[in-house]
Short mmCIF file of C-alpha atoms in Angstrom, two decimals:
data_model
loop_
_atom_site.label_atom_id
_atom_site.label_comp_id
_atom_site.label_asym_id
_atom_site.label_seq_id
_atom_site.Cartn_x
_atom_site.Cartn_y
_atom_site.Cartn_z
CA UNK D 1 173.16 -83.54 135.57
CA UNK D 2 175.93 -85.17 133.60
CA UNK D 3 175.84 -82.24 130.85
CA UNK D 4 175.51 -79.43 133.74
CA UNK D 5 178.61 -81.37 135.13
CA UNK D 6 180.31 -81.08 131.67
CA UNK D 7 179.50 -77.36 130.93
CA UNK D 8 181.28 -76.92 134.44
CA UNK D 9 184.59 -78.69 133.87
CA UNK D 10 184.92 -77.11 130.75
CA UNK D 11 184.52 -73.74 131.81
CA UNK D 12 186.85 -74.87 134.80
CA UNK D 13 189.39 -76.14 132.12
CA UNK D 14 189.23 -72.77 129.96
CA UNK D 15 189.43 -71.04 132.98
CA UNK D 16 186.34 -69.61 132.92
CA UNK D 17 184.97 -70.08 136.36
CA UNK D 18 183.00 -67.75 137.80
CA UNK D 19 180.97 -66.82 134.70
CA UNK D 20 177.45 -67.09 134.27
CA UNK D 21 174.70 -66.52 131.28
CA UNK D 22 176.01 -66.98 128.02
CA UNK D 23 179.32 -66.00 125.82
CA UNK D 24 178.71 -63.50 123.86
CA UNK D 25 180.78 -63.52 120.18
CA UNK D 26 183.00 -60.51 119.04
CA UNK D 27 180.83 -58.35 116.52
CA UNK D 28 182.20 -59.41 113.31
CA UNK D 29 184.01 -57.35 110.92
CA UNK D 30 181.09 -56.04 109.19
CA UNK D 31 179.44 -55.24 112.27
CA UNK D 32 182.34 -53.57 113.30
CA UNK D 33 182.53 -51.27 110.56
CA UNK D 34 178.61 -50.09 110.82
CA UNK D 35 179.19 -49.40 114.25
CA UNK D 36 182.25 -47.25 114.03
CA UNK D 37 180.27 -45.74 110.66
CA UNK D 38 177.52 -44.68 112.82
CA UNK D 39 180.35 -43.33 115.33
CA UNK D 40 181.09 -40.61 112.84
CA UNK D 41 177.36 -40.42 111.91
CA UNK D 42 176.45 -39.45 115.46
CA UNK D 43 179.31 -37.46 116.03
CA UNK D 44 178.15 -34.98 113.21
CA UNK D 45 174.42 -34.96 114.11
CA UNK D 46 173.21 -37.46 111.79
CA UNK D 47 171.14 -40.85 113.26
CA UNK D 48 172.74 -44.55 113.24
CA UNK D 49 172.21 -46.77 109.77
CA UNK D 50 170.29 -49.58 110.56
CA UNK D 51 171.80 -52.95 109.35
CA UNK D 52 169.96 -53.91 106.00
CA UNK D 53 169.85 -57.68 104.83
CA UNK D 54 169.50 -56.80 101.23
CA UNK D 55 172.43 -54.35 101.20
CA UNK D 56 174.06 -56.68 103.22
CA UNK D 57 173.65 -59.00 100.23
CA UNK D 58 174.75 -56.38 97.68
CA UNK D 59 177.89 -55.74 99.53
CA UNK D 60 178.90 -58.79 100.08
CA UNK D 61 178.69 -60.07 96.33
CA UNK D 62 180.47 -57.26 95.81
CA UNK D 63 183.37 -57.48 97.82
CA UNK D 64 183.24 -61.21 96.59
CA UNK D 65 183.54 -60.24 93.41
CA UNK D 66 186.01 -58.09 93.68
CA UNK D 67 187.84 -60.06 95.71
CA UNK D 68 188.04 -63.34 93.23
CA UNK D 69 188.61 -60.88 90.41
CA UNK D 70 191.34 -58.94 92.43
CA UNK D 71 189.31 -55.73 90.90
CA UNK D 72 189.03 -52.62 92.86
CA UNK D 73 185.49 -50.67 91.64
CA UNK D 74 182.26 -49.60 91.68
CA UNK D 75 181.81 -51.42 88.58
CA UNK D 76 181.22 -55.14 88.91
CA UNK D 77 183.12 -57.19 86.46
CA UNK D 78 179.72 -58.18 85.03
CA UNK D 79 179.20 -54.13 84.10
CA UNK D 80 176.42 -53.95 87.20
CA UNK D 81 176.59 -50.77 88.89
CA UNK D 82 175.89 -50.15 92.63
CA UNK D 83 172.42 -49.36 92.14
CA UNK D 84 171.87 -52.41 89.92
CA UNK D 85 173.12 -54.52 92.50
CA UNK D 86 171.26 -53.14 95.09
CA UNK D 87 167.92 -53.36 93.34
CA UNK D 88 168.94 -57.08 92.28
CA UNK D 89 169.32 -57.88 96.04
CA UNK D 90 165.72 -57.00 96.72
CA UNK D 91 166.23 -53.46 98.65
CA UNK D 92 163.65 -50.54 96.70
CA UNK D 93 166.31 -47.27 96.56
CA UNK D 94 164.87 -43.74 96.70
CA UNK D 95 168.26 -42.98 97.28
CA UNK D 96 171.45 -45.59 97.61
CA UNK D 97 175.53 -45.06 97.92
CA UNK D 98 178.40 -47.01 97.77
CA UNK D 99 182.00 -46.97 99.21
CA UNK D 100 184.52 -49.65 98.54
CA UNK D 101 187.92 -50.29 99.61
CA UNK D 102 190.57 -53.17 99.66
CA UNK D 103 194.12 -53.98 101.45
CA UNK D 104 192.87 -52.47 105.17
CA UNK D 105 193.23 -55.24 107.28
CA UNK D 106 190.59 -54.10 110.25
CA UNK D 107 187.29 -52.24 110.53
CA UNK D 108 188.71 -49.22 112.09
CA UNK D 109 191.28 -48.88 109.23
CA UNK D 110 188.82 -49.30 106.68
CA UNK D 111 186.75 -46.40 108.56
CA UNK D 112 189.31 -44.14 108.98
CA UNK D 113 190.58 -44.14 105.18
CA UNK D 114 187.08 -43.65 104.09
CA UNK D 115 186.81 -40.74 106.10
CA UNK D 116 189.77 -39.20 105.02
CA UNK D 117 188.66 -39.35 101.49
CA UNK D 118 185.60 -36.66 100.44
CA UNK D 119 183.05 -38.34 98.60
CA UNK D 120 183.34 -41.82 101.04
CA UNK D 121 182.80 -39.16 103.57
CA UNK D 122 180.00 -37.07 102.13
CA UNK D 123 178.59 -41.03 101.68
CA UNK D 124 179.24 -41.75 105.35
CA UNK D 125 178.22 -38.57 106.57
CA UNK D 126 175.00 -38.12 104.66
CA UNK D 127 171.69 -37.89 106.91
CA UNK D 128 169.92 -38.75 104.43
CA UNK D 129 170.35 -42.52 104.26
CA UNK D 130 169.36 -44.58 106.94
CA UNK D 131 170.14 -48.25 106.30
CA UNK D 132 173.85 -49.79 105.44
CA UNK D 133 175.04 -53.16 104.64
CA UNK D 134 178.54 -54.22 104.95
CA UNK D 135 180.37 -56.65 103.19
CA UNK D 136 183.84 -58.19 103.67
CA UNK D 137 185.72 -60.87 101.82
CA UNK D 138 189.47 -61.38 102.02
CA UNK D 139 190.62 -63.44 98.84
CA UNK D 140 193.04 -66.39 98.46
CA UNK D 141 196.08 -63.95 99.11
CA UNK D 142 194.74 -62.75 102.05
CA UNK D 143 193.72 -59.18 100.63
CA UNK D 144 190.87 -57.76 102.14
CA UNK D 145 188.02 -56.18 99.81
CA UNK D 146 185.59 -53.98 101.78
CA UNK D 147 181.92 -52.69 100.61
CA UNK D 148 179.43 -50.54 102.48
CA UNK D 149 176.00 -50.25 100.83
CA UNK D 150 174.13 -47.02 102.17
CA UNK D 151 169.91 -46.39 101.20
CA UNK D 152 167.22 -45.09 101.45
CA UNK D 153 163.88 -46.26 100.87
CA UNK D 154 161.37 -45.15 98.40
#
């Protein structure tokens, strides 16, 4: 009883009273993204990506990478290309694609630059990828570096 007792006074003290179940967290950045990604997606006729692990992976070493490099590219600063860091991740790419970004400090402005440029667009917009990973690392000057990894399976 003494923990039921605790859970309640804290709630009390956050002013939470009145709530039941549990708290859910705010999607994270990355989630963020894929869900406003699949906004356009949907909008167009296309289906939703579904979230990927392994290009989740690729993404984020990516964006790491860029970030602690401050180097903006598909290029990795270890001369890996997209699709070699996708296949090194463990995903098997009929098809892949890659848009990266940095300096956008949310999801939605991230989103909205990509889709006002044509080939992160065509990337976005292309039915005929179904998974996406997202990865987002801001680096020691606060500078956000932004990857989305698109595929395909073969």
């Amino acid at each position: 009883m003494k923990n039921a007792f605790t859970a309640i006074a804290m709630s009390a003290a956050l002013g939470l009273s009145g709530l039941t179940g549990t708290v859910q967290a705010e999607p994270s950045y990355e989630q963020q993204v894929i869900a406003l990604t699949n906004e356009h997606r949907t909008a167009k006729g296309c289906a939703g990506l579904a979230e990927n692990s392994a290009l989740r992976t690729a993404a984020r070493g990516h964006s790491k990478d860029m970030a602690a490099h401050d180097h903006m590219s598909h290029q990795g600063t270890n001369g890996s290309d997209p699709g070699d860091r996708i296949t090194q991740a463990g995903y098997p790419a009929k098809k892949w694609a890659e848009n990266v970004a940095f300096g956008q400090p949310s999801p939605k402005e991230v989103v909205d630059a990509w889709m006002g440029s044509a080939g992160h667009r065509a990337n976005i917009l292309d039915c005929g990828l179904a998974e996406i990973g997202v990865g987002h690392v801001v680096n020691a000057e606060g500078v956000p570096y932004w990857t989305q990894n698109f595929g395909t399976r073969g």
